[in-house]
Short mmCIF file of C-alpha atoms in Angstrom, two decimals:
data_model
loop_
_atom_site.label_atom_id
_atom_site.label_comp_id
_atom_site.label_asym_id
_atom_site.label_seq_id
_atom_site.Cartn_x
_atom_site.Cartn_y
_atom_site.Cartn_z
CA MET M 1 139.06 120.59 103.69
CA SER M 2 141.81 121.55 106.09
CA ASP M 3 141.41 124.64 108.23
CA THR M 4 145.12 125.44 108.30
CA ALA M 5 146.27 128.75 106.89
CA PRO M 6 146.69 128.27 103.12
CA THR M 7 148.73 130.20 100.65
CA PRO M 8 146.67 132.90 98.95
CA THR M 9 145.64 130.83 95.93
CA ALA M 10 141.89 131.10 96.27
CA VAL M 11 141.62 134.88 96.16
CA THR M 12 143.79 137.58 94.69
CA GLU M 13 143.01 141.19 94.20
CA ALA M 14 143.56 142.67 90.81
CA ALA M 15 144.56 146.29 90.62
CA ASP M 16 141.74 148.47 89.31
CA THR M 17 142.07 151.81 87.62
CA THR M 18 139.02 153.09 89.49
CA PRO M 19 139.78 154.18 93.05
CA GLY M 20 137.88 152.21 95.67
CA THR M 21 137.14 149.32 93.33
CA ALA M 22 138.10 145.82 94.37
CA THR M 23 138.02 142.59 92.45
CA ALA M 24 137.92 139.13 94.01
CA THR M 25 138.61 136.25 91.63
CA SER M 26 140.04 132.78 91.64
CA ALA M 27 143.67 132.37 90.72
CA PRO M 28 145.56 129.27 89.62
CA ALA M 29 147.83 127.59 92.13
CA GLY M 30 150.94 128.55 90.23
CA THR M 31 150.33 132.26 90.81
CA ALA M 32 150.17 132.11 94.59
CA SER M 33 153.37 134.10 95.11
CA HIS M 34 152.33 136.76 92.62
CA GLY M 35 148.89 136.96 94.27
CA ALA M 36 150.42 137.46 97.69
CA THR M 37 152.64 140.24 96.32
CA ALA M 38 149.67 141.91 94.64
CA VAL M 39 147.74 141.86 97.89
CA ASP M 40 150.65 143.38 99.80
CA GLU M 41 151.19 146.08 97.18
CA SER M 42 147.52 147.00 97.01
CA GLY M 43 147.40 147.09 100.80
CA ARG M 44 150.32 149.57 100.85
CA ARG M 45 148.66 151.71 98.19
CA GLU M 46 145.47 152.05 100.25
CA GLY M 47 146.43 154.46 103.00
CA GLY M 48 149.68 152.67 103.81
CA ARG M 49 147.78 149.92 105.60
CA THR M 50 148.78 146.27 105.58
CA ALA M 51 146.90 143.11 106.39
CA ARG M 52 148.13 143.37 109.98
CA ALA M 53 146.17 146.60 110.36
CA SER M 54 143.02 145.07 108.91
CA GLY M 55 140.78 146.62 111.55
CA SER M 56 141.95 150.17 110.79
CA ALA M 57 139.66 152.59 109.07
CA GLY M 58 141.98 153.87 106.34
CA ARG M 59 141.37 157.07 104.40
CA GLY M 60 138.86 155.47 102.06
CA ALA M 61 136.78 154.16 104.93
CA LEU M 62 136.62 157.35 107.00
CA TRP M 63 133.43 158.56 105.34
CA GLN M 64 131.80 155.22 106.13
CA TYR M 65 132.46 155.59 109.87
CA VAL M 66 131.23 159.19 109.82
CA ALA M 67 128.11 158.17 107.89
CA PHE M 68 127.48 155.31 110.30
CA LEU M 69 127.65 157.51 113.39
CA LEU M 70 125.47 160.20 111.84
CA LEU M 71 122.82 157.77 110.64
CA PHE M 72 122.82 155.75 113.84
CA VAL M 73 122.71 158.66 116.31
CA LEU M 74 120.36 160.90 114.31
CA GLY M 75 118.12 157.95 113.39
CA GLY M 76 118.06 156.83 117.02
CA ALA M 77 117.23 160.36 118.17
CA ALA M 78 114.29 160.37 115.75
CA PHE M 79 113.09 157.04 117.18
CA ILE M 80 113.28 158.53 120.68
CA ALA M 81 111.32 161.60 119.58
CA VAL M 82 108.43 159.81 117.83
CA THR M 83 107.90 156.88 120.21
CA PRO M 84 105.50 157.63 123.09
CA PRO M 85 106.39 156.50 126.64
CA GLY M 86 106.14 152.75 127.06
CA LEU M 87 105.62 151.97 123.39
CA ASN M 88 108.91 150.16 122.83
CA PRO M 89 108.64 146.41 123.49
CA ASP M 90 108.28 145.72 127.24
CA GLU M 91 109.52 149.23 128.00
CA PRO M 92 107.65 149.73 131.31
CA ALA M 93 109.05 146.45 132.65
CA HIS M 94 112.56 147.46 131.55
CA VAL M 95 112.17 150.82 133.30
CA TYR M 96 111.16 149.13 136.56
CA ARG M 97 114.11 146.74 136.43
CA ALA M 98 116.53 149.56 135.58
CA TYR M 99 115.23 151.65 138.48
CA GLN M 100 115.77 148.65 140.73
CA VAL M 101 119.36 148.24 139.49
CA ALA M 102 120.02 151.99 139.84
CA HIS M 103 119.18 151.71 143.54
CA GLY M 104 121.22 148.62 144.31
CA GLY M 105 118.72 145.90 143.50
CA LEU M 106 121.02 143.53 141.67
CA VAL M 107 118.51 140.70 142.09
CA ALA M 108 114.75 141.31 142.01
CA GLN M 109 112.52 140.90 145.04
CA GLU M 110 109.82 138.37 145.81
CA ALA M 111 106.45 139.64 147.02
CA GLU M 112 105.40 138.52 150.46
CA GLY M 113 102.47 139.71 152.54
CA ILE M 114 101.57 142.62 150.23
CA ALA M 115 97.87 143.41 149.99
CA GLY M 116 96.46 142.62 146.55
CA ILE M 117 99.68 140.92 145.41
CA HIS M 118 100.21 137.18 145.24
CA ASP M 119 103.02 135.91 147.44
CA GLY M 120 105.97 134.95 145.27
CA ASP M 121 105.28 137.47 142.50
CA PRO M 122 108.64 138.80 141.22
CA GLY M 123 109.23 142.54 141.07
CA GLY M 124 109.98 145.38 143.45
CA TYR M 125 108.92 148.71 144.91
CA ILE M 126 108.92 151.48 142.29
CA PRO M 127 108.05 155.20 142.63
CA THR M 128 104.38 155.69 141.78
CA ALA M 129 105.38 158.40 139.32
CA TRP M 130 106.57 155.79 136.83
CA PRO M 131 103.34 153.77 136.47
CA LYS M 132 101.44 157.09 136.45
CA LEU M 133 103.54 158.23 133.48
CA PHE M 134 102.70 155.10 131.50
CA ALA M 135 99.04 155.18 132.50
CA ASP M 136 98.62 158.86 131.56
CA ALA M 137 100.43 158.17 128.28
CA HIS M 138 97.85 155.43 127.55
CA PHE M 139 100.64 153.10 126.50
CA THR M 140 98.23 150.13 126.30
CA ARG M 141 96.82 151.70 123.14
CA GLY M 142 99.97 150.43 121.48
CA PHE M 143 98.45 146.97 121.40
CA GLU M 144 95.69 148.21 119.08
CA ASP M 145 96.03 148.11 115.31
CA ASP M 146 94.32 151.48 114.79
CA THR M 147 95.29 154.03 117.36
CA SER M 148 96.29 157.66 117.83
CA PHE M 149 98.37 159.49 120.38
CA ARG M 150 97.65 162.98 119.13
CA ASP M 151 95.69 163.75 122.29
CA LEU M 152 98.63 163.24 124.65
CA ASP M 153 99.23 166.16 127.00
CA TRP M 154 103.01 166.30 126.86
CA SER M 155 103.29 169.19 129.29
CA ALA M 156 101.30 167.23 131.88
CA LEU M 157 103.44 164.15 131.30
CA GLY M 158 106.58 166.24 131.69
CA SER M 159 105.40 167.58 135.03
CA ILE M 160 105.19 164.14 136.69
CA HIS M 161 107.92 163.94 139.35
CA GLU M 162 108.81 161.43 142.01
CA ASP M 163 107.22 162.46 145.30
CA GLY M 164 108.71 159.79 147.54
CA SER M 165 105.76 157.39 147.34
CA THR M 166 106.36 153.86 146.07
CA ALA M 167 104.21 150.86 145.24
CA TRP M 168 104.86 147.25 144.35
CA GLN M 169 105.20 146.48 140.64
CA THR M 170 105.35 142.97 139.21
CA PHE M 171 107.53 142.76 136.10
CA THR M 172 107.96 139.08 135.36
CA ASN M 173 109.39 139.43 131.87
CA THR M 174 112.48 141.43 132.96
CA VAL M 175 112.90 140.36 136.57
CA GLN M 176 115.49 137.71 135.65
CA TYR M 177 117.71 140.04 133.62
CA PRO M 178 121.14 140.64 135.19
CA PRO M 179 122.12 144.18 136.19
CA VAL M 180 124.84 144.74 133.56
CA ALA M 181 122.14 145.07 130.90
CA TYR M 182 120.89 148.28 132.48
CA VAL M 183 124.09 150.17 133.22
CA PRO M 184 123.37 153.04 130.74
CA GLN M 185 119.74 153.37 131.81
CA ALA M 186 120.51 153.07 135.53
CA LEU M 187 123.11 155.83 135.16
CA ALA M 188 120.53 157.99 133.39
CA ILE M 189 118.04 157.49 136.22
CA ARG M 190 120.62 158.49 138.81
CA VAL M 191 121.61 161.57 136.80
CA GLY M 192 117.95 162.48 136.31
CA GLU M 193 117.23 162.17 140.00
CA ALA M 194 120.28 164.28 140.87
CA LEU M 195 119.03 167.01 138.52
CA ASP M 196 115.44 166.67 139.83
CA LEU M 197 114.13 165.79 136.37
CA GLY M 198 110.63 164.48 135.83
CA VAL M 199 110.18 160.81 135.01
CA LEU M 200 109.45 161.57 131.34
CA ALA M 201 112.80 163.36 131.07
CA GLN M 202 114.46 160.43 132.85
CA LEU M 203 112.88 158.04 130.35
CA GLU M 204 114.15 160.04 127.38
CA LEU M 205 117.57 160.37 129.01
CA GLY M 206 117.71 156.61 129.55
CA ARG M 207 116.87 156.04 125.90
CA ALA M 208 119.59 158.51 124.85
CA PHE M 209 122.24 156.99 127.14
CA GLY M 210 121.42 153.54 125.79
CA LEU M 211 121.63 154.80 122.20
CA LEU M 212 125.07 156.34 122.73
CA ALA M 213 126.38 153.26 124.55
CA VAL M 214 125.23 150.95 121.77
CA ALA M 215 126.62 153.27 119.09
CA GLY M 216 130.03 153.21 120.81
CA ILE M 217 130.13 149.42 121.15
CA LEU M 218 129.03 148.89 117.55
CA PHE M 219 131.62 151.40 116.35
CA ALA M 220 134.31 149.43 118.19
CA ALA M 221 133.08 146.14 116.70
CA ILE M 222 133.20 147.52 113.17
CA ARG M 223 136.67 148.98 113.70
CA LEU M 224 137.99 145.68 115.03
CA THR M 225 136.56 143.20 112.55
CA PRO M 226 139.18 142.03 110.04
CA VAL M 227 136.59 140.96 107.46
CA GLY M 228 133.03 141.87 106.52
CA ARG M 229 133.27 145.49 107.58
CA LEU M 230 130.56 146.61 105.16
CA ALA M 231 128.32 143.76 106.30
CA PHE M 232 128.75 144.91 109.91
CA PHE M 233 127.80 148.44 108.84
CA ALA M 234 124.72 147.14 107.01
CA VAL M 235 123.45 145.06 109.95
CA ALA M 236 124.19 147.75 112.53
CA LEU M 237 122.11 150.26 110.54
CA LEU M 238 119.04 148.05 110.21
CA PRO M 239 116.00 149.98 111.54
CA SER M 240 115.41 147.15 114.00
CA VAL M 241 118.89 147.56 115.51
CA VAL M 242 118.69 151.36 115.68
CA GLY M 243 115.19 151.14 117.14
CA GLN M 244 116.29 148.72 119.85
CA ALA M 245 119.29 150.91 120.68
CA ALA M 246 116.97 153.91 121.09
CA SER M 247 114.60 152.12 123.45
CA PHE M 248 114.77 151.93 127.23
CA SER M 249 115.68 148.25 127.37
CA ALA M 250 118.43 145.66 127.66
CA ASP M 251 118.16 144.60 124.03
CA GLY M 252 120.39 147.23 122.42
CA VAL M 253 123.35 146.47 124.67
CA THR M 254 122.83 142.73 124.12
CA ILE M 255 122.97 143.14 120.34
CA ALA M 256 126.03 145.39 120.47
CA LEU M 257 128.05 143.14 122.80
CA CYS M 258 127.35 140.11 120.61
CA PHE M 259 128.52 142.06 117.56
CA LEU M 260 131.70 142.99 119.44
CA ALA M 261 132.30 139.38 120.51
CA THR M 262 131.95 138.20 116.91
CA ALA M 263 134.40 140.86 115.70
CA LEU M 264 136.99 140.04 118.37
CA VAL M 265 136.84 136.32 117.67
CA LEU M 266 137.42 137.05 113.99
CA ARG M 267 140.31 139.38 114.82
CA TRP M 268 142.15 136.87 117.01
CA ALA M 269 141.40 133.99 114.64
CA LEU M 270 142.73 135.72 111.53
CA ARG M 271 145.75 137.58 112.90
CA PRO M 272 149.22 136.17 112.07
CA ALA M 273 150.24 135.53 115.69
CA ALA M 274 148.46 133.76 118.52
CA PRO M 275 146.41 135.88 120.94
CA THR M 276 148.34 137.00 124.01
CA TRP M 277 147.11 136.08 127.46
CA TRP M 278 145.50 139.47 128.06
CA ARG M 279 143.55 139.15 124.81
CA TRP M 280 142.14 135.84 126.04
CA VAL M 281 141.24 137.50 129.33
CA GLY M 282 139.55 140.36 127.49
CA LEU M 283 137.53 137.96 125.38
CA GLY M 284 136.53 136.00 128.47
CA VAL M 285 135.41 139.19 130.22
CA LEU M 286 133.33 140.08 127.18
CA PHE M 287 131.62 136.68 127.21
CA VAL M 288 130.90 137.09 130.94
CA ALA M 289 129.42 140.53 130.23
CA ILE M 290 127.08 138.98 127.68
CA ALA M 291 126.07 136.33 130.21
CA LEU M 292 125.34 139.15 132.68
CA VAL M 293 123.28 141.07 130.14
CA LYS M 294 121.07 138.29 128.80
CA PRO M 295 122.13 134.76 129.77
CA THR M 296 120.28 133.35 126.77
CA TYR M 297 123.00 134.71 124.48
CA ALA M 298 125.96 133.47 126.53
CA PRO M 299 126.44 130.45 124.18
CA ILE M 300 127.83 132.85 121.59
CA ALA M 301 131.07 132.17 123.50
CA VAL M 302 131.26 128.93 121.50
CA LEU M 303 132.57 131.12 118.65
CA ALA M 304 135.89 131.21 120.50
CA ALA M 305 136.53 127.66 119.30
CA ALA M 306 137.07 129.12 115.82
CA ILE M 307 140.28 130.83 116.99
CA PRO M 308 142.49 127.71 117.19
CA VAL M 309 140.71 126.27 114.16
CA LEU M 310 141.61 129.23 111.92
CA ASN M 311 144.85 130.38 113.57
CA PRO M 312 147.65 127.75 113.47
CA ALA M 313 149.66 129.78 115.98
CA ALA M 314 146.86 129.35 118.52
CA ARG M 315 146.96 125.55 118.53
CA ARG M 316 149.40 125.17 121.38
CA LEU M 317 148.04 123.51 124.48
CA TRP M 318 147.63 126.64 126.56
CA HIS M 319 145.65 128.34 123.79
CA ILE M 320 143.34 125.33 123.62
CA VAL M 321 142.94 125.55 127.38
CA ALA M 322 142.25 129.30 127.13
CA THR M 323 139.59 128.63 124.51
CA GLY M 324 137.85 126.10 126.72
CA ALA M 325 138.21 128.34 129.77
CA SER M 326 136.59 131.34 128.08
CA ILE M 327 133.62 129.21 127.07
CA ALA M 328 133.42 127.48 130.46
CA VAL M 329 133.52 130.72 132.44
CA ALA M 330 130.62 132.13 130.42
CA ALA M 331 128.69 128.91 131.02
CA VAL M 332 129.39 128.94 134.77
CA VAL M 333 128.32 132.59 135.12
CA THR M 334 125.15 131.87 133.15
CA LEU M 335 124.25 128.86 135.26
CA GLY M 336 125.07 130.78 138.42
CA TRP M 337 122.73 133.62 137.50
CA LEU M 338 119.96 131.22 136.50
CA ARG M 339 120.44 129.51 139.85
CA ALA M 340 120.22 132.85 141.68
CA THR M 341 116.90 133.63 139.97
CA SER M 342 115.47 130.11 139.96
CA TRP M 343 112.90 131.16 142.56
CA VAL M 344 110.95 132.89 139.76
CA THR M 345 108.16 130.43 139.00
CA GLN M 346 105.62 132.78 137.44
CA GLY M 347 105.35 132.94 133.68
CA VAL M 348 104.62 136.09 131.68
CA ASN M 349 101.60 134.46 130.05
CA PRO M 350 98.74 133.67 132.51
CA LEU M 351 98.33 130.35 130.68
CA ASN M 352 101.99 129.51 131.29
CA HIS M 353 103.40 127.74 134.35
CA PRO M 354 107.20 127.34 134.07
CA ASP M 355 107.46 124.42 136.51
CA GLN M 356 104.88 122.44 134.57
CA GLN M 357 106.52 123.33 131.26
CA ARG M 358 109.91 122.05 132.44
CA ALA M 359 108.41 118.77 133.63
CA PHE M 360 106.52 118.39 130.35
CA LEU M 361 109.66 119.01 128.27
CA LEU M 362 111.63 116.40 130.19
CA GLU M 363 108.98 113.82 129.32
CA HIS M 364 108.29 115.01 125.76
CA PRO M 365 111.42 116.73 124.35
CA LEU M 366 110.32 116.19 120.75
CA VAL M 367 107.33 118.46 121.32
CA PHE M 368 109.76 121.35 121.74
CA VAL M 369 111.62 120.45 118.54
CA LYS M 370 108.35 120.36 116.62
CA ALA M 371 107.26 123.66 118.17
CA VAL M 372 110.47 125.36 117.02
CA PHE M 373 110.06 123.95 113.50
CA ARG M 374 106.43 125.07 113.28
CA SER M 375 107.23 128.58 114.46
CA ILE M 376 110.42 129.31 112.53
CA VAL M 377 109.95 127.26 109.37
CA LEU M 378 106.18 126.92 108.98
CA ASP M 379 105.46 130.45 110.27
CA TYR M 380 102.83 129.52 112.85
CA PRO M 381 101.24 132.50 114.66
CA THR M 382 103.19 133.77 117.66
CA GLY M 383 100.18 135.12 119.50
CA LEU M 384 101.43 138.70 119.21
CA THR M 385 99.87 139.56 115.84
CA THR M 386 98.10 137.74 113.01
CA GLN M 387 100.63 138.81 110.37
CA LYS M 388 102.30 136.19 108.22
CA GLY M 389 106.08 136.38 108.10
CA GLU M 390 105.99 138.29 111.38
CA ILE M 391 109.21 136.75 112.73
CA TRP M 392 111.39 137.35 109.69
CA ARG M 393 109.98 140.81 109.04
CA GLY M 394 110.86 141.69 112.60
CA VAL M 395 114.56 141.17 111.84
CA PHE M 396 114.39 144.35 109.77
CA GLY M 397 111.94 146.34 111.88
CA SER M 398 108.53 145.98 113.49
CA PHE M 399 107.60 148.76 115.86
CA SER M 400 104.93 149.71 118.40
CA TRP M 401 104.46 146.22 119.85
CA LEU M 402 104.73 144.82 116.29
CA ARG M 403 101.72 146.87 115.10
CA ALA M 404 103.82 149.09 112.81
CA PRO M 405 106.07 146.88 110.66
CA LEU M 406 108.53 148.33 108.18
CA PRO M 407 106.89 148.36 104.72
CA MET M 408 107.86 145.35 102.64
CA ALA M 409 109.45 147.43 99.89
CA PHE M 410 112.12 148.58 102.33
CA VAL M 411 112.59 145.07 103.69
CA VAL M 412 113.45 143.96 100.14
CA LEU M 413 115.78 146.94 99.73
CA LEU M 414 117.62 146.02 102.93
CA VAL M 415 117.91 142.38 101.88
CA VAL M 416 119.59 143.48 98.64
CA ALA M 417 121.92 145.77 100.59
CA LEU M 418 122.88 142.95 102.97
CA VAL M 419 123.61 140.55 100.13
CA LEU M 420 125.81 143.07 98.35
CA ALA M 421 127.58 143.98 101.59
CA VAL M 422 128.45 140.35 102.25
CA LEU M 423 129.91 139.99 98.77
CA VAL M 424 132.27 142.95 99.12
CA VAL M 425 135.93 142.17 99.73
CA GLU M 426 137.95 145.15 100.93
CA ARG M 427 141.59 145.32 99.80
CA HIS M 428 142.97 144.68 103.27
CA GLU M 429 140.50 141.80 103.81
CA VAL M 430 141.72 139.58 100.97
CA PRO M 431 144.25 137.44 102.94
CA ALA M 432 141.69 136.85 105.69
CA VAL M 433 139.00 135.94 103.17
CA VAL M 434 141.39 133.40 101.66
CA ARG M 435 141.66 131.65 105.01
CA LEU M 436 137.92 131.73 105.58
CA ARG M 437 137.17 130.22 102.19
CA SER M 438 139.59 127.36 102.66
CA GLY M 439 138.07 125.80 105.78
CA VAL M 440 135.02 123.82 106.80
CA LEU M 441 135.54 123.17 110.50
CA TRP M 442 135.29 126.84 111.49
CA ARG M 443 131.91 126.96 109.74
CA ILE M 444 130.73 124.06 111.88
CA VAL M 445 131.80 126.01 114.98
CA VAL M 446 129.86 129.11 113.86
CA VAL M 447 126.76 127.11 112.97
CA ALA M 448 126.92 125.35 116.35
CA ALA M 449 127.15 128.66 118.22
CA ILE M 450 124.20 130.12 116.30
CA ALA M 451 122.14 126.95 116.76
CA ILE M 452 122.74 126.88 120.52
CA VAL M 453 121.79 130.55 120.91
CA VAL M 454 118.62 130.14 118.84
CA ALA M 455 117.71 126.98 120.75
CA GLY M 456 118.23 128.83 124.03
CA VAL M 457 115.99 131.71 122.95
CA CYS M 458 113.27 129.30 121.85
CA LEU M 459 113.59 127.24 125.03
CA ALA M 460 113.23 130.34 127.23
CA LEU M 461 110.11 131.37 125.34
CA TYR M 462 108.63 127.89 125.59
CA VAL M 463 109.26 127.60 129.33
CA TYR M 464 108.35 131.14 130.39
CA TYR M 465 105.82 132.37 127.81
CA THR M 466 104.19 129.68 125.70
CA GLN M 467 100.98 128.28 127.12
CA ASP M 468 101.33 124.95 128.88
CA ARG M 469 101.96 122.02 126.51
CA GLY M 470 101.89 124.41 123.54
CA GLN M 471 102.48 123.00 120.07
CA TRP M 472 104.28 126.07 118.78
CA LEU M 473 106.21 128.98 120.29
CA GLN M 474 104.39 132.06 121.47
CA GLY M 475 106.05 135.45 121.72
CA LEU M 476 108.88 134.72 119.26
CA GLN M 477 110.09 137.88 117.51
CA GLY M 478 112.61 138.53 114.77
CA ARG M 479 114.58 140.99 116.91
CA TYR M 480 115.66 138.09 119.13
CA PHE M 481 117.88 136.83 116.31
CA LEU M 482 119.71 140.12 115.70
CA PRO M 483 122.68 139.31 118.01
CA VAL M 484 123.72 136.36 115.81
CA VAL M 485 123.14 137.95 112.39
CA PRO M 486 126.82 138.99 111.93
CA ALA M 487 127.97 135.46 112.75
CA LEU M 488 125.43 134.08 110.27
CA LEU M 489 126.58 136.43 107.50
CA LEU M 490 130.16 135.42 108.26
CA LEU M 491 129.40 132.06 106.65
CA PHE M 492 128.94 133.82 103.30
CA VAL M 493 131.38 136.72 103.55
CA GLY M 494 133.81 137.38 100.72
CA GLY M 495 131.83 136.24 97.72
CA ARG M 496 133.17 136.67 94.21
CA LEU M 497 131.80 140.13 93.52
CA VAL M 498 133.64 141.37 90.43
CA SER M 499 133.41 145.08 91.27
CA THR M 500 132.44 147.01 94.40
CA ARG M 501 131.89 150.24 92.52
CA GLY M 502 128.84 151.96 93.98
CA VAL M 503 128.09 149.19 96.49
CA ARG M 504 129.22 151.09 99.57
CA PRO M 505 127.16 154.24 98.81
CA PHE M 506 124.19 152.02 97.97
CA VAL M 507 124.37 150.17 101.32
CA PHE M 508 124.44 153.42 103.30
CA ALA M 509 121.76 155.02 101.13
CA ALA M 510 119.50 151.97 101.60
CA ALA M 511 120.02 152.23 105.37
CA ALA M 512 119.23 155.97 105.39
CA VAL M 513 116.07 155.60 103.29
CA SER M 514 114.87 152.67 105.39
CA LEU M 515 115.43 154.57 108.64
CA VAL M 516 113.35 157.46 107.29
CA ALA M 517 110.67 154.98 106.24
CA ALA M 518 110.67 153.46 109.73
CA ILE M 519 110.26 156.88 111.38
CA VAL M 520 107.42 157.76 109.01
CA THR M 521 105.79 154.39 109.66
CA ILE M 522 105.87 155.00 113.42
CA ASP M 523 104.55 158.53 112.98
CA LEU M 524 101.68 157.31 110.81
CA HIS M 525 100.81 154.70 113.41
CA PHE M 526 100.94 157.02 116.43
CA TYR M 527 100.16 160.54 115.23
CA GLN M 528 99.17 160.48 111.52
CA SER M 529 100.96 163.82 111.09
CA VAL M 530 102.56 162.83 107.78
CA THR M 531 100.74 161.18 104.93
CA PRO M 532 103.18 159.79 102.33
CA PHE M 533 102.29 156.35 101.07
CA PHE M 534 104.85 153.57 101.40
CA GLY M 535 103.95 150.50 99.36
#
């Protein structure tokens, strides 16, 4: 089917006597004009907004934004409170890289002539107070299935301060991350040092700064998206997303920036006029930021190709050039960063040798394809746990180095909430949903962007983590797919849900209950201070 802007014949919105209730149905071709008028009138009735102001909150949506911020910030604060130091995924390595960035180390160092350290090991000099914090917190217990942290001496941990001594730390799994990923945490470290805070307080401050930064970016993404607002709310409030935002890591910012990129692409693709030059520049800067957070996710810039596909006004030559330029710039920055860190030849897994893996893949590319299929489709073990369905469960929440997964009952609840959220069509979203339903080519663009990102994630894991010549991927986790979940749901947005009555409260209630369940799950795993049973 053509991807040009159609007349609103596929979807009209019938007026409903119940406030806040929307109906999305098919209308015959002969009623197109009436449908368009109905949409305009209903848009004026709801807070005086029109389709042009599709990203605005509106009176009816205000409570949703307030609920989102409360759930996200309070839920994140609870995650910060119950998670011991170093027990978020790769947290010590993230701390070391953030400290390096905070003190001007934009690119990691290479060990040379250091006693007890292999020449070429990637890392840097870190205050000895940091590894002491993690050692005294016994963070390696987090790898055990049955463990307890009730014996932690929190006052002793809080008294650990930097004393000027440093030692070399090797942190292979984060050494290649660009500095932009750690801006909130690096700022927290500098503030903590200026206030002479202990390293535990700096860790908690870094988690809090990251949480607030991610909350702000996600809030902006939800405000800007012209369609699927409730779906964005639902994904942003997944326990996995909130947990990542509340950790001292680069993952929360990565997820949030990808959400924002998806929302902006939708906004410029579905607006009546073509994007202005400064909007193209802004989108390009956002794609570069993603490339400088985690280069693996830079291919999400391919989504920009949906703008001229969906927006007829953006099909002039210079808009096509701008589309290609925004994608090309992200690609160049990504390749440039990978080139700058190409000296890293040590894999995270002792059984992994990146140089040998690259040479093997060039000779046997189909082995990689089979490995991806076995891991994602056939659910082969990732080497992190022995749980079945580990990858897909991790999309919703798996905590403490994957030893404390969200109970399955709440995973099912969240799946139902996501499905319902995708089906909801807000009053102001109807014209945009019409355009989305009418095309096929834009879907191909979205699928291509998702496929390239997923392939990049899998390739990075195969080269830098999977044991040499491995037949399936090791280290693959569901949280790695979170940045592309909104784009994936976009393929199904605007279903023919007859009534939205009660759906919005249900989605937020499901998120709130699941966040509480996640906190209780973590508490039961670490401290056993609460004893409710979750199925």
